[in-house]
PDB file of C-alpha atoms and ligand atoms in Angstrom:
ATOM      1  CA  MET A  14     -31.202 -45.001  -6.141  1.00 91.00           C
ATOM      2  CA  ILE A  15     -34.761 -44.330  -4.886  1.00 96.00           C
ATOM      3  CA  ARG A  16     -38.206 -44.204  -7.551  1.00 98.00           C
ATOM      4  CA  ILE A  17     -41.251 -43.704  -6.089  1.00 98.00           C
ATOM      5  CA  ILE A  18     -43.773 -44.806  -7.780  1.00 98.00           C
ATOM      6  CA  ALA A  19     -47.090 -43.148  -6.416  1.00 98.00           C
ATOM      7  CA  ALA A  20     -50.430 -44.954  -7.279  1.00 98.00           C
ATOM      8  CA  ILE A  21     -53.713 -43.645  -5.810  1.00 97.00           C
ATOM      9  CA  ASP A  22     -54.812 -46.431  -3.270  1.00 98.00           C
ATOM     10  CA  SER A  23     -54.289 -49.460  -2.303  1.00 98.00           C
ATOM     11  CA  LYS A  24     -55.059 -51.715  -5.423  1.00 98.00           C
ATOM     12  CA  GLU A  25     -53.703 -49.854  -7.467  1.00 98.00           C
ATOM     13  CA  VAL A  26     -50.530 -49.739  -5.302  1.00 98.00           C
ATOM     14  CA  GLY A  27     -50.817 -53.561  -5.363  1.00 98.00           C
ATOM     15  CA  LYS A  28     -50.933 -53.188  -9.535  1.00 98.00           C
ATOM     16  CA  VAL A  29     -48.153 -51.032 -10.260  1.00 98.00           C
ATOM     17  CA  ALA A  30     -45.801 -53.686  -7.038  1.00 99.00           C
ATOM     18  CA  ALA A  31     -46.750 -56.577  -8.792  1.00 99.00           C
ATOM     19  CA  ASP A  32     -45.283 -55.295 -12.667  1.00 98.00           C
ATOM     20  CA  VAL A  33     -41.829 -54.234  -9.991  1.00 98.00           C
ATOM     21  CA  VAL A  34     -42.023 -57.693  -9.139  1.00 98.00           C
ATOM     22  CA  THR A  35     -43.081 -58.939 -12.899  1.00 98.00           C
ATOM     23  CA  GLU A  36     -40.462 -57.671 -14.802  1.00 98.00           C
ATOM     24  CA  VAL A  37     -37.845 -59.974 -12.367  1.00 98.00           C
ATOM     25  CA  LEU A  38     -39.372 -62.785 -13.532  1.00 98.00           C
ATOM     26  CA  LYS A  39     -39.586 -62.235 -16.641  1.00 97.00           C
ATOM     27  CA  SER A  40     -36.344 -61.683 -16.921  1.00 98.00           C
ATOM     28  CA  LYS A  41     -35.374 -64.297 -14.594  1.00 98.00           C
ATOM     29  CA  LYS A  42     -37.398 -67.224 -13.792  1.00 96.00           C
ATOM     30  CA  ASN A  43     -35.001 -68.788 -11.255  1.00 98.00           C
ATOM     31  CA  ALA A  44     -35.047 -65.406  -9.438  1.00 98.00           C
ATOM     32  CA  VAL A  45     -35.481 -65.544  -5.444  1.00 98.00           C
ATOM     33  CA  LEU A  46     -37.824 -63.324  -4.212  1.00 98.00           C
ATOM     34  CA  GLY A  47     -37.046 -61.790  -0.772  1.00 98.00           C
ATOM     35  CA  LEU A  48     -40.989 -62.033   0.943  1.00 98.00           C
ATOM     36  CA  ALA A  49     -43.075 -59.626   3.550  1.00 98.00           C
ATOM     37  CA  THR A  50     -46.140 -60.694   5.215  1.00 97.00           C
ATOM     38  CA  GLY A  51     -48.648 -57.754   6.632  1.00 95.00           C
ATOM     39  CA  SER A  52     -51.121 -55.748   5.168  1.00 96.00           C
ATOM     40  CA  SER A  53     -48.743 -54.110   2.675  1.00 98.00           C
ATOM     41  CA  PRO A  54     -48.121 -56.487   0.112  1.00 98.00           C
ATOM     42  CA  VAL A  55     -51.569 -58.160   0.019  1.00 98.00           C
ATOM     43  CA  GLU A  56     -52.851 -56.443  -3.095  1.00 98.00           C
ATOM     44  CA  MET A  57     -49.598 -57.651  -4.809  1.00 98.00           C
ATOM     45  CA  TYR A  58     -49.846 -61.076  -3.921  1.00 98.00           C
ATOM     46  CA  LYS A  59     -53.671 -60.683  -5.270  1.00 98.00           C
ATOM     47  CA  GLU A  60     -52.777 -59.665  -8.655  1.00 98.00           C
ATOM     48  CA  LEU A  61     -49.825 -61.549  -8.149  1.00 98.00           C
ATOM     49  CA  ILE A  62     -52.236 -64.913  -8.137  1.00 98.00           C
ATOM     50  CA  ARG A  63     -54.417 -63.432 -10.793  1.00 98.00           C
ATOM     51  CA  ARG A  64     -51.939 -63.381 -13.383  1.00 98.00           C
ATOM     52  CA  CYS A  65     -50.339 -66.494 -12.415  1.00 98.00           C
ATOM     53  CA  ASP A  66     -53.498 -68.335 -12.761  1.00 98.00           C
ATOM     54  CA  ALA A  67     -54.441 -66.430 -16.307  1.00 98.00           C
ATOM     55  CA  GLY A  68     -50.556 -67.633 -18.056  1.00 98.00           C
ATOM     56  CA  GLU A  69     -49.296 -64.029 -17.632  1.00 98.00           C
ATOM     57  CA  ILE A  70     -46.174 -65.362 -15.309  1.00 98.00           C
ATOM     58  CA  SER A  71     -44.595 -68.522 -13.312  1.00 98.00           C
ATOM     59  CA  PHE A  72     -43.339 -69.057  -9.555  1.00 98.00           C
ATOM     60  CA  LYS A  73     -42.553 -72.630 -10.828  1.00 98.00           C
ATOM     61  CA  ASN A  74     -38.960 -72.242 -11.018  1.00 98.00           C
ATOM     62  CA  VAL A  75     -38.473 -69.430  -8.507  1.00 98.00           C
ATOM     63  CA  LYS A  76     -37.508 -68.908  -4.967  1.00 98.00           C
ATOM     64  CA  THR A  77     -38.221 -67.342  -1.265  1.00 98.00           C
ATOM     65  CA  VAL A  78     -36.907 -65.962   1.375  1.00 98.00           C
ATOM     66  CA  ASN A  79     -39.669 -64.534   4.121  1.00 98.00           C
ATOM     67  CA  LEU A  80     -38.317 -61.676   6.127  1.00 98.00           C
ATOM     68  CA  ASP A  81     -39.393 -63.003   9.205  1.00 98.00           C
ATOM     69  CA  GLU A  82     -41.696 -65.333  11.653  1.00 98.00           C
ATOM     70  CA  TYR A  83     -42.912 -64.786  15.077  1.00 96.00           C
ATOM     71  CA  VAL A  84     -41.413 -67.027  17.786  1.00 96.00           C
ATOM     72  CA  GLY A  85     -43.905 -69.832  19.658  1.00 95.00           C
ATOM     73  CA  LEU A  86     -46.032 -69.594  16.465  1.00 95.00           C
ATOM     74  CA  SER A  87     -46.209 -72.736  14.665  1.00 96.00           C
ATOM     75  CA  PRO A  88     -46.941 -72.915  11.158  1.00 97.00           C
ATOM     76  CA  GLU A  89     -50.366 -74.011  11.616  1.00 96.00           C
ATOM     77  CA  HIS A  90     -51.171 -71.368  13.932  1.00 95.00           C
ATOM     78  CA  ASP A  91     -53.559 -68.748  11.573  1.00 94.00           C
ATOM     79  CA  GLN A  92     -51.360 -65.525  12.271  1.00 94.00           C
ATOM     80  CA  SER A  93     -48.116 -66.994  11.964  1.00 96.00           C
ATOM     81  CA  TYR A  94     -46.497 -65.783   8.682  1.00 97.00           C
ATOM     82  CA  ALA A  95     -45.618 -69.395   7.376  1.00 98.00           C
ATOM     83  CA  TYR A  96     -49.231 -69.489   7.390  1.00 98.00           C
ATOM     84  CA  PHE A  97     -50.066 -65.799   6.537  1.00 98.00           C
ATOM     85  CA  MET A  98     -47.657 -66.933   2.886  1.00 98.00           C
ATOM     86  CA  SER A  99     -49.335 -70.282   2.192  1.00 98.00           C
ATOM     87  CA  ASP A 100     -52.960 -68.723   2.152  1.00 98.00           C
ATOM     88  CA  ASN A 101     -51.832 -65.046   0.777  1.00 98.00           C
ATOM     89  CA  LEU A 102     -49.661 -66.348  -2.196  1.00 98.00           C
ATOM     90  CA  PHE A 103     -48.005 -70.038  -2.242  1.00 98.00           C
ATOM     91  CA  ASP A 104     -51.694 -72.565  -2.043  1.00 98.00           C
ATOM     92  CA  HIS A 105     -52.457 -70.174  -5.509  1.00 98.00           C
ATOM     93  CA  VAL A 106     -49.541 -70.111  -7.665  1.00 98.00           C
ATOM     94  CA  ASP A 107     -46.976 -72.523  -9.140  1.00 98.00           C
ATOM     95  CA  ILE A 108     -44.293 -72.535  -6.532  1.00 98.00           C
ATOM     96  CA  ASP A 109     -42.691 -76.072  -5.286  1.00 98.00           C
ATOM     97  CA  LYS A 110     -43.180 -75.005  -1.525  1.00 98.00           C
ATOM     98  CA  LYS A 111     -40.211 -77.347  -0.757  1.00 98.00           C
ATOM     99  CA  ASN A 112     -38.334 -73.981  -2.571  1.00 98.00           C
ATOM    100  CA  THR A 113     -40.050 -71.073  -0.014  1.00 98.00           C
ATOM    101  CA  ASN A 114     -38.496 -70.563   3.280  1.00 98.00           C
ATOM    102  CA  LEU A 115     -39.232 -69.298   6.305  1.00 98.00           C
ATOM    103  CA  PRO A 116     -37.483 -69.361   9.853  1.00 98.00           C
ATOM    104  CA  SER A 117     -38.871 -71.452  12.661  1.00 98.00           C
ATOM    105  CA  GLY A 118     -40.639 -69.844  15.285  1.00 96.00           C
ATOM    106  CA  LEU A 119     -40.387 -73.081  16.584  1.00 97.00           C
ATOM    107  CA  ALA A 120     -37.191 -73.379  16.770  1.00 96.00           C
ATOM    108  CA  PRO A 121     -36.201 -74.820  20.436  1.00 95.00           C
ATOM    109  CA  ASP A 122     -32.815 -72.506  19.926  1.00 96.00           C
ATOM    110  CA  PRO A 123     -33.687 -68.967  18.323  1.00 95.00           C
ATOM    111  CA  GLU A 124     -30.347 -68.258  18.114  1.00 95.00           C
ATOM    112  CA  ALA A 125     -28.858 -71.011  15.791  1.00 97.00           C
ATOM    113  CA  GLU A 126     -31.938 -70.916  14.075  1.00 98.00           C
ATOM    114  CA  CYS A 127     -30.816 -67.176  13.658  1.00 98.00           C
ATOM    115  CA  ARG A 128     -27.652 -68.620  12.521  1.00 98.00           C
ATOM    116  CA  ARG A 129     -29.661 -71.779   9.844  1.00 98.00           C
ATOM    117  CA  TYR A 130     -31.708 -69.117   8.498  1.00 98.00           C
ATOM    118  CA  ASP A 131     -28.594 -67.501   7.623  1.00 96.00           C
ATOM    119  CA  ALA A 132     -26.988 -69.895   5.712  1.00 97.00           C
ATOM    120  CA  VAL A 133     -30.119 -70.468   4.031  1.00 97.00           C
ATOM    121  CA  VAL A 134     -30.352 -67.171   2.846  1.00 96.00           C
ATOM    122  CA  ASP A 135     -26.683 -67.367   1.743  1.00 94.00           C
ATOM    123  CA  SER A 136     -27.237 -70.447  -0.167  1.00 96.00           C
ATOM    124  CA  MET A 137     -29.817 -68.927  -2.267  1.00 94.00           C
ATOM    125  CA  GLY A 138     -27.055 -66.699  -4.010  1.00 93.00           C
ATOM    126  CA  GLY A 139     -28.197 -63.423  -3.777  1.00 92.00           C
ATOM    127  CA  VAL A 140     -31.537 -61.744  -3.506  1.00 98.00           C
ATOM    128  CA  ASP A 141     -33.046 -60.027  -6.854  1.00 98.00           C
ATOM    129  CA  LEU A 142     -35.745 -58.212  -5.046  1.00 98.00           C
ATOM    130  CA  GLN A 143     -36.568 -57.548  -1.557  1.00 98.00           C
ATOM    131  CA  VAL A 144     -40.077 -57.038  -0.983  1.00 99.00           C
ATOM    132  CA  LEU A 145     -40.876 -54.541   2.171  1.00 98.00           C
ATOM    133  CA  GLY A 146     -43.467 -52.982   4.200  1.00 98.00           C
ATOM    134  CA  ILE A 147     -43.234 -49.915   7.192  1.00 98.00           C
ATOM    135  CA  GLY A 148     -43.562 -50.483  10.591  1.00 96.00           C
ATOM    136  CA  ASN A 149     -44.697 -47.199  11.907  1.00 94.00           C
ATOM    137  CA  ASN A 150     -41.883 -46.605  14.056  1.00 95.00           C
ATOM    138  CA  GLY A 151     -40.021 -47.259  10.237  1.00 97.00           C
ATOM    139  CA  HIS A 152     -38.825 -50.667  11.248  1.00 96.00           C
ATOM    140  CA  ILE A 153     -38.316 -53.229   8.542  1.00 98.00           C
ATOM    141  CA  GLY A 154     -38.381 -56.823   8.480  1.00 97.00           C
ATOM    142  CA  PHE A 155     -38.442 -57.103  12.335  1.00 95.00           C
ATOM    143  CA  ASN A 156     -35.353 -54.441  12.935  1.00 96.00           C
ATOM    144  CA  GLU A 157     -36.737 -52.235  15.453  1.00 94.00           C
ATOM    145  CA  PRO A 158     -35.473 -48.399  15.406  1.00 96.00           C
ATOM    146  CA  SER A 159     -31.702 -49.155  17.918  1.00 96.00           C
ATOM    147  CA  ASP A 160     -28.926 -47.230  18.288  1.00 97.00           C
ATOM    148  CA  HIS A 161     -27.449 -49.463  15.278  1.00 97.00           C
ATOM    149  CA  PHE A 162     -28.306 -50.902  11.852  1.00 97.00           C
ATOM    150  CA  THR A 163     -28.712 -54.935  12.625  1.00 96.00           C
ATOM    151  CA  TYR A 164     -26.721 -57.397   9.921  1.00 97.00           C
ATOM    152  CA  GLY A 165     -28.000 -61.057   9.451  1.00 97.00           C
ATOM    153  CA  THR A 166     -30.967 -62.765  10.907  1.00 98.00           C
ATOM    154  CA  ASN A 167     -31.147 -61.881  14.562  1.00 97.00           C
ATOM    155  CA  CYS A 168     -33.705 -62.120  17.402  1.00 97.00           C
ATOM    156  CA  VAL A 169     -35.462 -59.314  18.405  1.00 96.00           C
ATOM    157  CA  GLU A 170     -38.025 -58.058  21.156  1.00 92.00           C
ATOM    158  CA  LEU A 171     -40.674 -56.780  19.366  1.00 91.00           C
ATOM    159  CA  THR A 172     -41.499 -52.787  20.706  1.00 90.00           C
ATOM    160  CA  ALA A 173     -45.312 -51.733  21.991  1.00 93.00           C
ATOM    161  CA  SER A 174     -45.538 -49.863  19.211  1.00 89.00           C
ATOM    162  CA  THR A 175     -45.696 -52.481  16.907  1.00 89.00           C
ATOM    163  CA  ILE A 176     -47.148 -55.559  19.358  1.00 93.00           C
ATOM    164  CA  ASP A 177     -50.522 -52.699  19.585  1.00 93.00           C
ATOM    165  CA  ALA A 178     -50.051 -52.360  15.770  1.00 89.00           C
ATOM    166  CA  ASN A 179     -49.347 -55.637  15.301  1.00 88.00           C
ATOM    167  CA  SER A 180     -52.846 -57.267  18.088  1.00 92.00           C
ATOM    168  CA  ARG A 181     -54.891 -55.862  15.357  1.00 90.00           C
ATOM    169  CA  PHE A 182     -55.097 -59.225  14.166  1.00 89.00           C
ATOM    170  CA  PHE A 183     -55.145 -61.355  17.334  1.00 92.00           C
ATOM    171  CA  ALA A 184     -58.263 -61.638  20.145  1.00 92.00           C
ATOM    172  CA  SER A 185     -56.045 -59.815  22.415  1.00 92.00           C
ATOM    173  CA  ARG A 186     -53.088 -58.245  23.259  1.00 93.00           C
ATOM    174  CA  ASP A 187     -52.023 -60.165  24.985  1.00 93.00           C
ATOM    175  CA  LEU A 188     -51.921 -63.045  22.961  1.00 92.00           C
ATOM    176  CA  VAL A 189     -49.576 -61.452  20.941  1.00 93.00           C
ATOM    177  CA  PRO A 190     -45.545 -62.627  20.363  1.00 95.00           C
ATOM    178  CA  THR A 191     -43.102 -60.421  22.053  1.00 95.00           C
ATOM    179  CA  ARG A 192     -40.419 -61.824  19.880  1.00 97.00           C
ATOM    180  CA  ALA A 193     -39.916 -62.142  16.409  1.00 97.00           C
ATOM    181  CA  ILE A 194     -36.573 -63.791  14.639  1.00 98.00           C
ATOM    182  CA  THR A 195     -35.854 -61.542  11.220  1.00 98.00           C
ATOM    183  CA  MET A 196     -33.618 -60.591   8.166  1.00 98.00           C
ATOM    184  CA  GLY A 197     -31.323 -58.170   9.405  1.00 98.00           C
ATOM    185  CA  ILE A 198     -30.586 -55.703   7.525  1.00 98.00           C
ATOM    186  CA  GLY A 199     -27.178 -56.111   6.496  1.00 97.00           C
ATOM    187  CA  GLN A 200     -28.678 -58.808   4.850  1.00 96.00           C
ATOM    188  CA  ILE A 201     -31.902 -56.471   3.178  1.00 98.00           C
ATOM    189  CA  MET A 202     -29.403 -54.192   1.587  1.00 98.00           C
ATOM    190  CA  LYS A 203     -27.576 -56.911   0.282  1.00 97.00           C
ATOM    191  CA  ALA A 204     -30.958 -57.742  -2.250  1.00 98.00           C
ATOM    192  CA  LYS A 205     -30.172 -56.785  -5.841  1.00 98.00           C
ATOM    193  CA  LYS A 206     -33.315 -54.675  -6.042  1.00 98.00           C
ATOM    194  CA  ILE A 207     -36.194 -53.510  -2.846  1.00 98.00           C
ATOM    195  CA  LEU A 208     -39.432 -52.922  -3.171  1.00 98.00           C
ATOM    196  CA  LEU A 209     -41.186 -50.745  -0.571  1.00 99.00           C
ATOM    197  CA  ILE A 210     -44.584 -50.694  -0.176  1.00 99.00           C
ATOM    198  CA  ALA A 211     -46.313 -48.354   1.895  1.00 98.00           C
ATOM    199  CA  ASN A 212     -50.437 -47.458   2.338  1.00 98.00           C
ATOM    200  CA  GLY A 213     -52.503 -45.130   4.438  1.00 98.00           C
ATOM    201  CA  LYS A 214     -52.223 -41.677   6.375  1.00 98.00           C
ATOM    202  CA  GLY A 215     -50.142 -43.830   9.638  1.00 97.00           C
ATOM    203  CA  LYS A 216     -47.160 -44.460   6.835  1.00 98.00           C
ATOM    204  CA  ALA A 217     -47.243 -40.704   5.784  1.00 98.00           C
ATOM    205  CA  GLU A 218     -44.596 -39.591   8.750  1.00 98.00           C
ATOM    206  CA  ILE A 219     -42.322 -42.113   8.743  1.00 98.00           C
ATOM    207  CA  LEU A 220     -41.868 -42.792   5.138  1.00 98.00           C
ATOM    208  CA  GLU A 221     -41.292 -39.016   4.382  1.00 98.00           C
ATOM    209  CA  ARG A 222     -38.519 -38.814   7.532  1.00 98.00           C
ATOM    210  CA  SER A 223     -36.957 -42.726   6.216  1.00 98.00           C
ATOM    211  CA  LEU A 224     -36.611 -40.931   2.128  1.00 98.00           C
ATOM    212  CA  PHE A 225     -35.741 -37.443   3.061  1.00 98.00           C
ATOM    213  CA  GLY A 226     -34.999 -37.027   6.752  1.00 97.00           C
ATOM    214  CA  GLU A 227     -31.415 -38.343   9.143  1.00 97.00           C
ATOM    215  CA  VAL A 228     -30.165 -41.577   7.963  1.00 98.00           C
ATOM    216  CA  THR A 229     -29.870 -43.027  11.285  1.00 98.00           C
ATOM    217  CA  PRO A 230     -30.887 -46.463  12.954  1.00 98.00           C
ATOM    218  CA  ALA A 231     -33.471 -45.063  14.929  1.00 98.00           C
ATOM    219  CA  VAL A 232     -35.334 -44.895  11.494  1.00 98.00           C
ATOM    220  CA  PRO A 233     -34.427 -48.279  11.012  1.00 98.00           C
ATOM    221  CA  ALA A 234     -36.341 -47.956   6.918  1.00 98.00           C
ATOM    222  CA  SER A 235     -33.686 -44.531   6.046  1.00 98.00           C
ATOM    223  CA  ILE A 236     -30.879 -46.976   5.237  1.00 98.00           C
ATOM    224  CA  LEU A 237     -32.999 -47.564   2.448  1.00 98.00           C
ATOM    225  CA  ARG A 238     -30.801 -44.129   0.670  1.00 97.00           C
ATOM    226  CA  PHE A 239     -28.004 -46.363   0.490  1.00 97.00           C
ATOM    227  CA  ALA A 240     -29.031 -49.004  -1.023  1.00 97.00           C
ATOM    228  CA  GLN A 241     -28.216 -49.378  -5.059  1.00 94.00           C
ATOM    229  CA  ASP A 242     -31.519 -50.020  -6.393  1.00 98.00           C
ATOM    230  CA  VAL A 243     -35.184 -48.950  -4.181  1.00 98.00           C
ATOM    231  CA  VAL A 244     -38.716 -48.569  -5.663  1.00 98.00           C
ATOM    232  CA  VAL A 245     -41.070 -47.732  -3.474  1.00 98.00           C
ATOM    233  CA  CYS A 246     -45.029 -47.763  -4.587  1.00 98.00           C
ATOM    234  CA  ALA A 247     -47.258 -45.733  -2.540  1.00 98.00           C
ATOM    235  CA  ASP A 248     -50.613 -44.394  -2.275  1.00 98.00           C
ATOM    236  CA  ALA A 249     -52.003 -40.966  -1.607  1.00 98.00           C
ATOM    237  CA  GLU A 250     -52.562 -41.122   1.986  1.00 98.00           C
ATOM    238  CA  ALA A 251     -48.692 -42.355   2.452  1.00 98.00           C
ATOM    239  CA  LEU A 252     -47.666 -39.831   0.598  1.00 98.00           C
ATOM    240  CA  SER A 253     -49.065 -36.735   1.519  1.00 98.00           C
ATOM    241  CA  VAL A 254     -46.420 -35.690   3.634  1.00 98.00           C
ATOM    242  CA  ILE A 255     -43.929 -36.415   1.054  1.00 98.00           C
ATOM    243  CA  ALA A 256     -46.457 -34.357  -1.440  1.00 98.00           C
ATOM    244  CA  ALA A 257     -46.046 -30.953   0.895  1.00 98.00           C
ATOM    245  CA  LYS A 258     -43.185 -31.300   1.880  1.00 98.00           C
ATOM    246  CA  HIS A 259     -41.279 -32.673  -1.407  1.00 97.00           C
ATOM    247  CA  PRO A 260     -43.477 -32.202  -4.490  1.00 96.00           C
ATOM    248  CA  GLU A 261     -40.511 -32.235  -6.673  1.00 95.00           C
ATOM    249  CA  ALA A 262     -39.783 -35.564  -5.622  1.00 94.00           C
ATOM    250  CA  LEU A 263     -43.257 -37.018  -7.341  1.00 93.00           C
TER     251      LEU A 263
HETATM  252  C1  F6R B 320     -43.555 -58.337   7.472  1.00 76.39           C
HETATM  253  C2  F6R B 320     -42.583 -57.315   8.490  1.00 76.39           C
HETATM  254  C3  F6R B 320     -42.849 -56.176   8.615  1.00 76.39           C
HETATM  255  C4  F6R B 320     -44.237 -55.149   7.874  1.00 76.39           C
HETATM  256  C5  F6R B 320     -44.432 -53.906   8.794  1.00 76.39           C
HETATM  257  C6  F6R B 320     -45.595 -53.674   8.202  1.00 76.39           C
HETATM  258  O1  F6R B 320     -42.737 -58.995   7.122  1.00 76.39           O
HETATM  259  O2  F6R B 320     -41.580 -57.675   7.940  1.00 76.39           O
HETATM  260  O3  F6R B 320     -41.949 -55.334   8.688  1.00 76.39           O
HETATM  261  O4  F6R B 320     -43.915 -54.887   6.951  1.00 76.39           O
HETATM  262  O5  F6R B 320     -44.544 -54.013  10.198  1.00 76.39           O
HETATM  263  O6  F6R B 320     -46.596 -54.224   8.691  1.00 76.39           O
HETATM  264  P1  F6R B 320     -48.125 -53.594   7.204  1.00 76.39           P
HETATM  265  O7  F6R B 320     -47.519 -53.791   6.720  1.00 76.39           O
HETATM  266  O8  F6R B 320     -49.263 -54.463   8.382  1.00 76.39           O
HETATM  267  O9  F6R B 320     -48.120 -51.698   7.912  1.00 76.39           O
END
């Protein structure tokens, strides 16, 4: 089932998305959170830090598994996803860093690293809440449009559109890594609950295609229609195509 929560702007999206995380943490202190990087969850992380500071929530017993990491970047590289997570969440809440997990971008054998990460995710006994953003091309994690859905952690070549989109964070396009390790779609779908966050006009069309178009690996996020429990938190711009074509859904 998919529930759409419409918010005005990215700040309000952050608050309603933080409400979804808070509900999970309140019902299970040792919850397993699947986390995402990128701009979509930033406001949510800020709100979670505020709530943790205020003593409303705690990450003391929480375990996390992140979706993905660039191949070739060390955790100290300021564009690595490990660095992003420390900077945007882990360094500011009461989480034990030993309980946080990301694929290693520096593993000498990325395929072996995928198998290691599968075992890490399996050892958690199930993800209670998986946070996702959505790529302009419909990717989730770094599972790019394809002719098949991936299952476990996999090493991917990023598409030109994803490299273009991510080049905004690097000094030049040449410095954007071309490969990443990502949790697979089968793993994402196993989460008990999924929280998809989308902001801005650039996501409007792909969000409508994902939630109302054909379920196809050409639009990886469309698989979420088969997930048990999905909450979409999106701002007015990201929901603009849905509002025009399916007003009854909002
Ligand atoms: C990040 C991730 C990606 C992003 C997606 C959207 O961990 O897995 O799928 O969620 O590329 O990125 P933003 O949020 O920057 O628009």
